[in-house]
Short mmCIF file of N, CA and C in Angstrom, two decimals:
data_model
loop_
_atom_site.label_atom_id
_atom_site.label_comp_id
_atom_site.label_asym_id
_atom_site.label_seq_id
_atom_site.Cartn_x
_atom_site.Cartn_y
_atom_site.Cartn_z
N MET A 22 10.16 -14.54 -1.96
CA MET A 22 10.26 -13.11 -2.13
C MET A 22 11.40 -12.83 -3.10
N LEU A 23 11.17 -11.88 -4.01
CA LEU A 23 12.18 -11.52 -4.99
C LEU A 23 13.14 -10.48 -4.45
N SER A 24 14.39 -10.59 -4.86
CA SER A 24 15.35 -9.54 -4.53
C SER A 24 14.95 -8.30 -5.34
N ARG A 25 15.51 -7.17 -5.02
CA ARG A 25 15.21 -5.94 -5.75
C ARG A 25 15.58 -6.10 -7.23
N GLU A 26 16.70 -6.75 -7.49
CA GLU A 26 17.13 -6.96 -8.88
C GLU A 26 16.16 -7.90 -9.61
N GLU A 27 15.76 -8.98 -8.95
CA GLU A 27 14.80 -9.91 -9.56
C GLU A 27 13.46 -9.22 -9.82
N LEU A 28 13.04 -8.39 -8.88
CA LEU A 28 11.79 -7.65 -9.05
C LEU A 28 11.91 -6.68 -10.22
N ALA A 29 13.02 -5.98 -10.32
CA ALA A 29 13.24 -5.05 -11.44
C ALA A 29 13.17 -5.79 -12.78
N ASN A 30 13.73 -7.01 -12.84
CA ASN A 30 13.67 -7.81 -14.07
C ASN A 30 12.24 -8.23 -14.38
N ALA A 31 11.49 -8.63 -13.36
CA ALA A 31 10.09 -9.02 -13.56
C ALA A 31 9.26 -7.84 -14.05
N ILE A 32 9.49 -6.68 -13.47
CA ILE A 32 8.77 -5.47 -13.86
C ILE A 32 9.13 -5.09 -15.30
N ALA A 33 10.40 -5.21 -15.65
CA ALA A 33 10.82 -4.92 -17.02
C ALA A 33 10.09 -5.83 -18.01
N ALA A 34 9.93 -7.09 -17.65
CA ALA A 34 9.20 -8.03 -18.51
C ALA A 34 7.73 -7.62 -18.63
N ASP A 35 7.13 -7.21 -17.52
CA ASP A 35 5.74 -6.74 -17.55
C ASP A 35 5.62 -5.52 -18.46
N ARG A 36 6.57 -4.61 -18.35
CA ARG A 36 6.55 -3.40 -19.17
C ARG A 36 6.69 -3.75 -20.66
N ARG A 37 7.59 -4.68 -20.99
CA ARG A 37 7.75 -5.11 -22.39
C ARG A 37 6.46 -5.73 -22.92
N ALA A 38 5.68 -6.33 -22.04
CA ALA A 38 4.40 -6.92 -22.42
C ALA A 38 3.29 -5.86 -22.53
N GLY A 39 3.65 -4.60 -22.34
CA GLY A 39 2.69 -3.51 -22.49
C GLY A 39 1.89 -3.18 -21.25
N ARG A 40 2.31 -3.70 -20.11
CA ARG A 40 1.57 -3.44 -18.87
C ARG A 40 2.04 -2.14 -18.21
N ARG A 41 1.10 -1.39 -17.66
CA ARG A 41 1.41 -0.16 -16.93
C ARG A 41 1.70 -0.53 -15.48
N ILE A 42 2.87 -0.09 -14.98
CA ILE A 42 3.34 -0.44 -13.65
C ILE A 42 2.96 0.67 -12.66
N VAL A 43 2.26 0.29 -11.61
CA VAL A 43 1.84 1.20 -10.54
C VAL A 43 2.63 0.84 -9.28
N PHE A 44 3.07 1.85 -8.56
CA PHE A 44 3.88 1.65 -7.37
C PHE A 44 3.30 2.46 -6.21
N THR A 45 3.26 1.84 -5.05
CA THR A 45 2.93 2.56 -3.82
C THR A 45 3.74 1.96 -2.69
N ASN A 46 3.74 2.63 -1.57
CA ASN A 46 4.52 2.14 -0.43
C ASN A 46 3.87 2.55 0.88
N GLY A 47 4.30 1.90 1.95
CA GLY A 47 3.82 2.24 3.28
C GLY A 47 4.26 1.20 4.29
N CYS A 48 3.86 1.42 5.53
CA CYS A 48 4.19 0.50 6.62
C CYS A 48 3.25 -0.70 6.63
N PHE A 49 1.97 -0.46 6.45
CA PHE A 49 0.94 -1.50 6.44
C PHE A 49 0.99 -2.37 7.69
N ASP A 50 1.19 -1.71 8.82
CA ASP A 50 1.20 -2.39 10.12
C ASP A 50 -0.26 -2.50 10.56
N LEU A 51 -0.73 -3.69 10.82
CA LEU A 51 -2.15 -3.98 11.07
C LEU A 51 -2.99 -3.54 9.86
N LEU A 52 -2.99 -4.35 8.85
CA LEU A 52 -3.74 -4.07 7.63
C LEU A 52 -5.21 -3.84 7.97
N HIS A 53 -5.78 -2.76 7.45
CA HIS A 53 -7.16 -2.42 7.75
C HIS A 53 -7.89 -1.99 6.48
N PRO A 54 -9.21 -1.77 6.54
CA PRO A 54 -9.97 -1.43 5.33
C PRO A 54 -9.46 -0.21 4.59
N GLY A 55 -8.91 0.77 5.29
CA GLY A 55 -8.35 1.94 4.61
C GLY A 55 -7.21 1.54 3.68
N HIS A 56 -6.34 0.63 4.17
CA HIS A 56 -5.26 0.13 3.32
C HIS A 56 -5.82 -0.58 2.10
N VAL A 57 -6.77 -1.48 2.33
CA VAL A 57 -7.33 -2.28 1.24
C VAL A 57 -7.98 -1.38 0.19
N ARG A 58 -8.71 -0.39 0.62
CA ARG A 58 -9.37 0.53 -0.32
C ARG A 58 -8.34 1.32 -1.12
N SER A 59 -7.31 1.80 -0.45
CA SER A 59 -6.26 2.56 -1.15
C SER A 59 -5.52 1.69 -2.15
N LEU A 60 -5.24 0.45 -1.79
CA LEU A 60 -4.56 -0.47 -2.71
C LEU A 60 -5.45 -0.79 -3.91
N ARG A 61 -6.73 -0.96 -3.67
CA ARG A 61 -7.67 -1.21 -4.77
C ARG A 61 -7.71 0.00 -5.71
N ASP A 62 -7.73 1.20 -5.14
CA ASP A 62 -7.72 2.43 -5.95
C ASP A 62 -6.42 2.54 -6.75
N ALA A 63 -5.30 2.19 -6.12
CA ALA A 63 -4.01 2.25 -6.81
C ALA A 63 -3.99 1.26 -7.97
N ARG A 64 -4.45 0.07 -7.74
CA ARG A 64 -4.45 -0.97 -8.78
C ARG A 64 -5.26 -0.53 -10.00
N ALA A 65 -6.33 0.20 -9.77
CA ALA A 65 -7.19 0.65 -10.86
C ALA A 65 -6.47 1.62 -11.80
N LEU A 66 -5.31 2.13 -11.40
CA LEU A 66 -4.57 3.10 -12.21
C LEU A 66 -3.59 2.44 -13.18
N GLY A 67 -3.54 1.12 -13.19
CA GLY A 67 -2.62 0.43 -14.09
C GLY A 67 -2.90 -1.05 -14.14
N ASP A 68 -1.90 -1.80 -14.62
CA ASP A 68 -2.05 -3.23 -14.83
C ASP A 68 -1.35 -4.09 -13.79
N VAL A 69 -0.29 -3.55 -13.20
CA VAL A 69 0.54 -4.30 -12.24
C VAL A 69 0.77 -3.38 -11.04
N LEU A 70 0.44 -3.87 -9.85
CA LEU A 70 0.66 -3.07 -8.64
C LEU A 70 1.81 -3.65 -7.84
N VAL A 71 2.81 -2.79 -7.60
CA VAL A 71 3.96 -3.12 -6.76
C VAL A 71 3.80 -2.36 -5.45
N VAL A 72 3.90 -3.06 -4.33
CA VAL A 72 3.82 -2.42 -3.02
C VAL A 72 5.16 -2.59 -2.32
N ALA A 73 5.75 -1.49 -1.92
CA ALA A 73 7.00 -1.51 -1.16
C ALA A 73 6.65 -1.27 0.31
N VAL A 74 7.08 -2.20 1.15
CA VAL A 74 6.77 -2.16 2.57
C VAL A 74 7.99 -1.69 3.36
N ASN A 75 7.77 -0.71 4.24
CA ASN A 75 8.85 -0.29 5.12
C ASN A 75 9.28 -1.47 5.97
N GLY A 76 10.58 -1.77 5.98
CA GLY A 76 11.11 -2.82 6.84
C GLY A 76 10.95 -2.42 8.31
N ASP A 77 11.16 -3.37 9.19
CA ASP A 77 10.99 -3.13 10.62
C ASP A 77 11.83 -1.96 11.12
N ALA A 78 13.10 -1.90 10.73
CA ALA A 78 13.97 -0.81 11.18
C ALA A 78 13.49 0.53 10.63
N SER A 79 13.01 0.52 9.40
CA SER A 79 12.50 1.75 8.79
C SER A 79 11.26 2.25 9.54
N VAL A 80 10.35 1.34 9.89
CA VAL A 80 9.16 1.73 10.65
C VAL A 80 9.55 2.32 12.00
N ALA A 81 10.51 1.69 12.66
CA ALA A 81 10.95 2.17 13.98
C ALA A 81 11.50 3.60 13.87
N ARG A 82 12.20 3.90 12.79
CA ARG A 82 12.75 5.25 12.61
C ARG A 82 11.67 6.28 12.29
N LEU A 83 10.51 5.84 11.83
CA LEU A 83 9.42 6.77 11.50
C LEU A 83 8.72 7.31 12.74
N ASP A 84 9.07 6.78 13.90
CA ASP A 84 8.48 7.24 15.15
C ASP A 84 6.96 7.08 15.17
N LYS A 85 6.52 5.88 14.85
CA LYS A 85 5.10 5.57 14.87
C LYS A 85 4.58 5.31 16.28
N GLY A 86 5.49 5.21 17.22
CA GLY A 86 5.10 4.93 18.60
C GLY A 86 5.84 3.73 19.15
N ALA A 87 5.75 3.57 20.44
CA ALA A 87 6.45 2.48 21.12
C ALA A 87 5.97 1.13 20.61
N GLY A 88 6.91 0.23 20.41
CA GLY A 88 6.57 -1.13 20.04
C GLY A 88 6.15 -1.32 18.59
N ARG A 89 6.37 -0.35 17.74
CA ARG A 89 6.00 -0.47 16.34
C ARG A 89 7.21 -0.86 15.52
N PRO A 90 7.05 -1.70 14.52
CA PRO A 90 5.78 -2.22 14.06
C PRO A 90 5.26 -3.32 14.98
N LEU A 91 3.97 -3.53 14.92
CA LEU A 91 3.34 -4.60 15.70
C LEU A 91 3.49 -5.95 15.00
N VAL A 92 3.54 -5.90 13.67
CA VAL A 92 3.66 -7.10 12.85
C VAL A 92 4.97 -7.00 12.08
N GLY A 93 5.75 -8.07 12.07
CA GLY A 93 7.04 -8.07 11.40
C GLY A 93 6.94 -7.86 9.90
N GLU A 94 8.03 -7.40 9.31
CA GLU A 94 8.05 -7.05 7.89
C GLU A 94 7.67 -8.21 6.97
N ARG A 95 8.18 -9.39 7.21
CA ARG A 95 7.87 -10.51 6.33
C ARG A 95 6.39 -10.91 6.44
N ASP A 96 5.83 -10.82 7.63
CA ASP A 96 4.42 -11.14 7.82
C ASP A 96 3.54 -10.07 7.16
N ARG A 97 3.93 -8.80 7.28
CA ARG A 97 3.18 -7.74 6.61
C ARG A 97 3.22 -7.93 5.10
N ALA A 98 4.39 -8.29 4.58
CA ALA A 98 4.54 -8.53 3.14
C ALA A 98 3.68 -9.71 2.70
N GLU A 99 3.63 -10.76 3.50
CA GLU A 99 2.84 -11.94 3.16
C GLU A 99 1.35 -11.60 3.07
N VAL A 100 0.87 -10.83 4.01
CA VAL A 100 -0.55 -10.45 4.02
C VAL A 100 -0.86 -9.60 2.78
N LEU A 101 0.00 -8.65 2.47
CA LEU A 101 -0.22 -7.81 1.29
C LEU A 101 -0.20 -8.62 0.01
N ALA A 102 0.74 -9.56 -0.09
CA ALA A 102 0.85 -10.39 -1.29
C ALA A 102 -0.39 -11.24 -1.50
N ALA A 103 -1.15 -11.52 -0.45
CA ALA A 103 -2.36 -12.33 -0.56
C ALA A 103 -3.54 -11.55 -1.13
N LEU A 104 -3.43 -10.23 -1.21
CA LEU A 104 -4.53 -9.42 -1.72
C LEU A 104 -4.59 -9.49 -3.25
N ASP A 105 -5.79 -9.61 -3.79
CA ASP A 105 -5.96 -9.68 -5.24
C ASP A 105 -5.40 -8.46 -5.97
N ALA A 106 -5.48 -7.31 -5.37
CA ALA A 106 -5.04 -6.08 -6.04
C ALA A 106 -3.52 -5.99 -6.18
N VAL A 107 -2.79 -6.76 -5.40
CA VAL A 107 -1.33 -6.63 -5.32
C VAL A 107 -0.65 -7.73 -6.14
N ASP A 108 0.29 -7.31 -6.99
CA ASP A 108 1.04 -8.26 -7.81
C ASP A 108 2.40 -8.59 -7.22
N TYR A 109 3.09 -7.60 -6.72
CA TYR A 109 4.43 -7.79 -6.15
C TYR A 109 4.55 -7.00 -4.85
N VAL A 110 5.30 -7.58 -3.91
CA VAL A 110 5.59 -6.89 -2.66
C VAL A 110 7.09 -6.96 -2.45
N THR A 111 7.67 -5.84 -2.05
CA THR A 111 9.08 -5.81 -1.72
C THR A 111 9.24 -5.07 -0.40
N ILE A 112 10.30 -5.34 0.29
CA ILE A 112 10.59 -4.69 1.58
C ILE A 112 11.80 -3.79 1.39
N PHE A 113 11.73 -2.58 1.95
CA PHE A 113 12.88 -1.69 1.89
C PHE A 113 13.23 -1.22 3.29
N ASP A 114 14.53 -1.09 3.55
CA ASP A 114 14.99 -0.67 4.87
C ASP A 114 15.44 0.77 4.94
N GLU A 115 15.53 1.42 3.77
CA GLU A 115 15.91 2.83 3.75
C GLU A 115 14.79 3.67 4.39
N ASP A 116 15.08 4.93 4.66
CA ASP A 116 14.07 5.81 5.24
C ASP A 116 12.94 6.11 4.27
N THR A 117 13.25 6.10 2.97
CA THR A 117 12.25 6.37 1.94
C THR A 117 12.36 5.29 0.86
N PRO A 118 11.35 5.18 0.01
CA PRO A 118 11.39 4.18 -1.07
C PRO A 118 12.11 4.67 -2.33
N LEU A 119 12.85 5.74 -2.24
CA LEU A 119 13.46 6.34 -3.42
C LEU A 119 14.30 5.35 -4.23
N GLU A 120 15.12 4.56 -3.56
CA GLU A 120 15.98 3.62 -4.30
C GLU A 120 15.16 2.53 -4.99
N VAL A 121 14.07 2.13 -4.38
CA VAL A 121 13.19 1.13 -5.02
C VAL A 121 12.54 1.76 -6.25
N ILE A 122 12.09 2.98 -6.13
CA ILE A 122 11.47 3.68 -7.25
C ILE A 122 12.48 3.83 -8.39
N ARG A 123 13.70 4.20 -8.07
CA ARG A 123 14.74 4.31 -9.11
C ARG A 123 14.98 2.97 -9.79
N ALA A 124 14.99 1.89 -9.03
CA ALA A 124 15.26 0.57 -9.59
C ALA A 124 14.12 0.07 -10.47
N LEU A 125 12.88 0.38 -10.11
CA LEU A 125 11.72 -0.16 -10.81
C LEU A 125 11.17 0.76 -11.90
N GLU A 126 11.39 2.05 -11.75
CA GLU A 126 10.90 3.05 -12.71
C GLU A 126 9.41 2.85 -13.04
N PRO A 127 8.54 2.96 -12.04
CA PRO A 127 7.11 2.75 -12.30
C PRO A 127 6.53 3.83 -13.22
N ASP A 128 5.42 3.48 -13.86
CA ASP A 128 4.71 4.43 -14.72
C ASP A 128 3.82 5.36 -13.91
N VAL A 129 3.31 4.83 -12.80
CA VAL A 129 2.42 5.60 -11.93
C VAL A 129 2.89 5.42 -10.50
N LEU A 130 3.07 6.53 -9.81
CA LEU A 130 3.47 6.54 -8.40
C LEU A 130 2.26 7.01 -7.60
N VAL A 131 1.84 6.22 -6.62
CA VAL A 131 0.60 6.49 -5.89
C VAL A 131 0.87 6.68 -4.41
N LYS A 132 0.24 7.71 -3.85
CA LYS A 132 0.23 7.93 -2.41
C LYS A 132 -1.18 8.36 -2.01
N GLY A 133 -1.41 8.40 -0.71
CA GLY A 133 -2.71 8.81 -0.19
C GLY A 133 -2.95 10.29 -0.32
N GLY A 134 -4.20 10.67 -0.25
CA GLY A 134 -4.62 12.05 -0.42
C GLY A 134 -4.14 13.01 0.64
N ASP A 135 -3.46 12.52 1.68
CA ASP A 135 -2.90 13.42 2.68
C ASP A 135 -1.55 13.98 2.23
N TRP A 136 -1.07 13.53 1.07
CA TRP A 136 0.16 14.04 0.48
C TRP A 136 -0.18 15.09 -0.57
N THR A 137 0.82 15.88 -0.95
CA THR A 137 0.70 16.73 -2.13
C THR A 137 1.59 16.09 -3.19
N PRO A 138 1.23 16.20 -4.46
CA PRO A 138 2.00 15.53 -5.51
C PRO A 138 3.50 15.84 -5.48
N ASP A 139 3.84 17.07 -5.21
CA ASP A 139 5.26 17.44 -5.22
C ASP A 139 6.01 16.94 -3.99
N ALA A 140 5.31 16.57 -2.94
CA ALA A 140 5.96 16.07 -1.73
C ALA A 140 6.19 14.56 -1.76
N VAL A 141 5.63 13.87 -2.76
CA VAL A 141 5.76 12.42 -2.84
C VAL A 141 7.19 12.06 -3.22
N VAL A 142 7.83 11.27 -2.39
CA VAL A 142 9.20 10.83 -2.65
C VAL A 142 9.25 10.07 -3.97
N GLY A 143 10.15 10.46 -4.85
CA GLY A 143 10.32 9.80 -6.14
C GLY A 143 9.49 10.40 -7.25
N ALA A 144 8.69 11.40 -6.95
CA ALA A 144 7.84 12.02 -7.98
C ALA A 144 8.69 12.52 -9.15
N ASP A 145 9.81 13.13 -8.85
CA ASP A 145 10.67 13.66 -9.92
C ASP A 145 11.22 12.54 -10.80
N VAL A 146 11.56 11.42 -10.20
CA VAL A 146 12.09 10.27 -10.95
C VAL A 146 11.04 9.75 -11.92
N VAL A 147 9.82 9.59 -11.44
CA VAL A 147 8.73 9.05 -12.26
C VAL A 147 8.35 10.03 -13.36
N ARG A 148 8.23 11.29 -13.03
CA ARG A 148 7.85 12.29 -14.03
C ARG A 148 8.92 12.44 -15.10
N ARG A 149 10.18 12.35 -14.70
CA ARG A 149 11.29 12.51 -15.65
C ARG A 149 11.22 11.48 -16.78
N ARG A 150 10.70 10.31 -16.48
CA ARG A 150 10.60 9.30 -17.54
C ARG A 150 9.20 9.24 -18.16
N GLY A 151 8.39 10.28 -17.91
CA GLY A 151 7.08 10.38 -18.55
C GLY A 151 5.94 9.80 -17.75
N GLY A 152 6.21 9.37 -16.52
CA GLY A 152 5.16 8.81 -15.68
C GLY A 152 4.40 9.91 -14.95
N ARG A 153 3.50 9.47 -14.08
CA ARG A 153 2.70 10.46 -13.35
C ARG A 153 2.55 10.06 -11.89
N VAL A 154 2.19 11.05 -11.09
CA VAL A 154 1.94 10.86 -9.67
C VAL A 154 0.44 11.01 -9.45
N GLU A 155 -0.14 10.06 -8.75
CA GLU A 155 -1.58 10.09 -8.46
C GLU A 155 -1.79 9.99 -6.96
N LEU A 156 -2.79 10.71 -6.48
CA LEU A 156 -3.18 10.63 -5.08
C LEU A 156 -4.53 9.92 -5.01
N VAL A 157 -4.63 8.92 -4.15
CA VAL A 157 -5.89 8.21 -3.97
C VAL A 157 -6.52 8.69 -2.67
N PRO A 158 -7.83 8.57 -2.56
CA PRO A 158 -8.49 9.05 -1.34
C PRO A 158 -7.93 8.38 -0.10
N ARG A 159 -7.76 9.19 0.91
CA ARG A 159 -7.34 8.70 2.22
C ARG A 159 -8.61 8.34 2.98
N HIS A 160 -8.49 7.38 3.85
CA HIS A 160 -9.63 6.94 4.65
C HIS A 160 -9.31 7.22 6.11
N PRO A 161 -9.52 8.47 6.54
CA PRO A 161 -9.07 8.88 7.87
C PRO A 161 -9.76 8.16 9.01
N GLU A 162 -10.87 7.49 8.72
CA GLU A 162 -11.54 6.75 9.78
C GLU A 162 -10.76 5.50 10.18
N PHE A 163 -9.75 5.15 9.36
CA PHE A 163 -8.90 4.00 9.66
C PHE A 163 -7.46 4.45 9.78
N SER A 164 -6.80 4.01 10.81
CA SER A 164 -5.41 4.33 11.05
C SER A 164 -4.86 3.29 12.02
N THR A 165 -3.71 2.73 11.68
CA THR A 165 -3.12 1.77 12.60
C THR A 165 -2.82 2.43 13.94
N THR A 166 -2.30 3.64 13.88
CA THR A 166 -1.98 4.37 15.12
C THR A 166 -3.24 4.55 15.96
N GLU A 167 -4.35 4.89 15.30
CA GLU A 167 -5.61 5.07 16.02
C GLU A 167 -6.13 3.73 16.54
N LEU A 168 -5.99 2.67 15.76
CA LEU A 168 -6.41 1.35 16.22
C LEU A 168 -5.62 0.94 17.46
N VAL A 169 -4.32 1.17 17.46
CA VAL A 169 -3.48 0.85 18.63
C VAL A 169 -3.94 1.66 19.83
N ARG A 170 -4.22 2.95 19.62
CA ARG A 170 -4.70 3.80 20.71
C ARG A 170 -5.99 3.25 21.28
N ARG A 171 -6.94 2.87 20.40
CA ARG A 171 -8.23 2.35 20.84
C ARG A 171 -8.06 1.04 21.63
N ILE A 172 -7.19 0.17 21.14
CA ILE A 172 -6.95 -1.10 21.83
C ILE A 172 -6.41 -0.83 23.23
N ARG A 173 -5.42 0.04 23.31
CA ARG A 173 -4.82 0.35 24.61
C ARG A 173 -5.80 1.03 25.56
N ALA A 174 -6.76 1.79 24.99
CA ALA A 174 -7.76 2.47 25.81
C ALA A 174 -8.98 1.59 26.09
N GLY A 175 -9.01 0.40 25.49
CA GLY A 175 -10.16 -0.49 25.69
C GLY A 175 -11.42 -0.03 24.99
N GLU A 176 -11.27 0.75 23.92
CA GLU A 176 -12.43 1.25 23.18
C GLU A 176 -12.82 0.30 22.06
N ALA A 177 -14.08 0.31 21.69
CA ALA A 177 -14.57 -0.51 20.58
C ALA A 177 -14.00 0.01 19.27
N ALA A 178 -13.80 -0.90 18.37
CA ALA A 178 -13.30 -0.53 17.04
C ALA A 178 -14.42 0.08 16.22
N PRO A 179 -14.08 0.97 15.28
CA PRO A 179 -15.12 1.51 14.40
C PRO A 179 -15.76 0.37 13.60
N GLY A 180 -17.05 0.49 13.34
CA GLY A 180 -17.73 -0.52 12.56
C GLY A 180 -18.47 -1.55 13.40
N LEU A 181 -18.16 -1.62 14.68
CA LEU A 181 -18.84 -2.60 15.52
C LEU A 181 -20.31 -2.26 15.74
N GLU A 182 -20.69 -1.05 15.37
CA GLU A 182 -22.08 -0.64 15.55
C GLU A 182 -22.97 -1.12 14.41
N ARG A 183 -22.44 -1.93 13.46
CA ARG A 183 -23.23 -2.40 12.33
C ARG A 183 -23.33 -3.93 12.34
N PRO A 184 -23.89 -4.52 13.38
CA PRO A 184 -23.98 -5.99 13.43
C PRO A 184 -24.90 -6.52 12.33
N GLY A 185 -24.61 -7.73 11.90
CA GLY A 185 -25.48 -8.40 10.94
C GLY A 185 -25.17 -8.09 9.49
N GLU A 186 -24.25 -7.21 9.20
CA GLU A 186 -23.91 -6.92 7.81
C GLU A 186 -23.04 -8.04 7.25
N THR A 187 -23.24 -8.28 5.98
CA THR A 187 -22.42 -9.26 5.29
C THR A 187 -21.67 -8.54 4.19
N VAL A 188 -20.41 -8.85 4.05
CA VAL A 188 -19.62 -8.25 2.99
C VAL A 188 -19.22 -9.35 2.04
N ARG A 189 -19.09 -9.00 0.77
CA ARG A 189 -18.68 -10.02 -0.18
C ARG A 189 -17.47 -9.54 -0.95
N LYS A 190 -16.74 -10.48 -1.42
CA LYS A 190 -15.55 -10.20 -2.21
C LYS A 190 -15.98 -9.68 -3.58
N ALA A 191 -15.27 -8.70 -4.11
CA ALA A 191 -15.57 -8.17 -5.44
C ALA A 191 -15.60 -9.32 -6.43
N GLY A 192 -16.59 -9.32 -7.30
CA GLY A 192 -16.71 -10.38 -8.29
C GLY A 192 -17.53 -11.56 -7.82
N SER A 193 -17.93 -11.55 -6.56
CA SER A 193 -18.75 -12.64 -6.02
C SER A 193 -20.15 -12.56 -6.61
N SER A 194 -20.80 -13.68 -6.75
CA SER A 194 -22.12 -13.69 -7.38
C SER A 194 -23.25 -13.37 -6.41
N SER A 195 -23.00 -13.48 -5.12
CA SER A 195 -24.06 -13.17 -4.17
C SER A 195 -23.83 -11.79 -3.58
N GLU A 196 -24.89 -11.12 -3.22
CA GLU A 196 -24.79 -9.76 -2.69
C GLU A 196 -24.93 -9.78 -1.18
N GLY A 197 -24.14 -8.93 -0.51
CA GLY A 197 -24.21 -8.83 0.93
C GLY A 197 -25.55 -8.25 1.37
N THR A 198 -25.90 -8.44 2.62
CA THR A 198 -27.19 -7.96 3.11
C THR A 198 -27.28 -6.45 3.10
N ASN A 199 -26.13 -5.79 3.09
CA ASN A 199 -26.18 -4.33 3.07
C ASN A 199 -26.08 -3.80 1.63
N GLY A 200 -25.98 -4.68 0.63
CA GLY A 200 -25.95 -4.26 -0.75
C GLY A 200 -24.61 -3.75 -1.22
N GLU A 201 -23.61 -3.76 -0.37
CA GLU A 201 -22.31 -3.25 -0.77
C GLU A 201 -21.57 -4.26 -1.63
N ASN A 202 -20.91 -3.76 -2.64
CA ASN A 202 -20.09 -4.61 -3.49
C ASN A 202 -18.64 -4.39 -3.08
N LEU A 203 -18.19 -5.15 -2.11
CA LEU A 203 -16.83 -4.96 -1.63
C LEU A 203 -15.94 -5.99 -2.19
#
């Protein structure tokens, strides 16, 4: 894992190479399809996707519920780093990612559609240097908080009603039985 300074240097090199830097952040506790879709949408807005993950202490301060996060910060970062859409992952312990945004100066700042552009932390920093703020669709059918609630209540997870479907990785040569290109 890169330090914030090392990451800033790597991003600067990417920028010198003409790459557009996209930044997003979140807790990503129990990675689910909504996260993956949002990250894929964010990546489509540029050439390099940086994901800043709330550290364990930061998640606890967000009042996500008892026992959160469920997955430790380094493990959450590892899972995110394994995704094709993600180029860099960093962990921040502050309440907001503002200091990371200041250090990296992304070209595009991305949050979910449940935000308004002016409410996105760091929007002013990105816009001041000519960047933009983009909102990607939110997938309300997926939520870690809701998944935890369902587990505790003994309820089935969404999607279990579609047995027999096959999903394929984007770019795969074979098509899933449901025809989806995932």
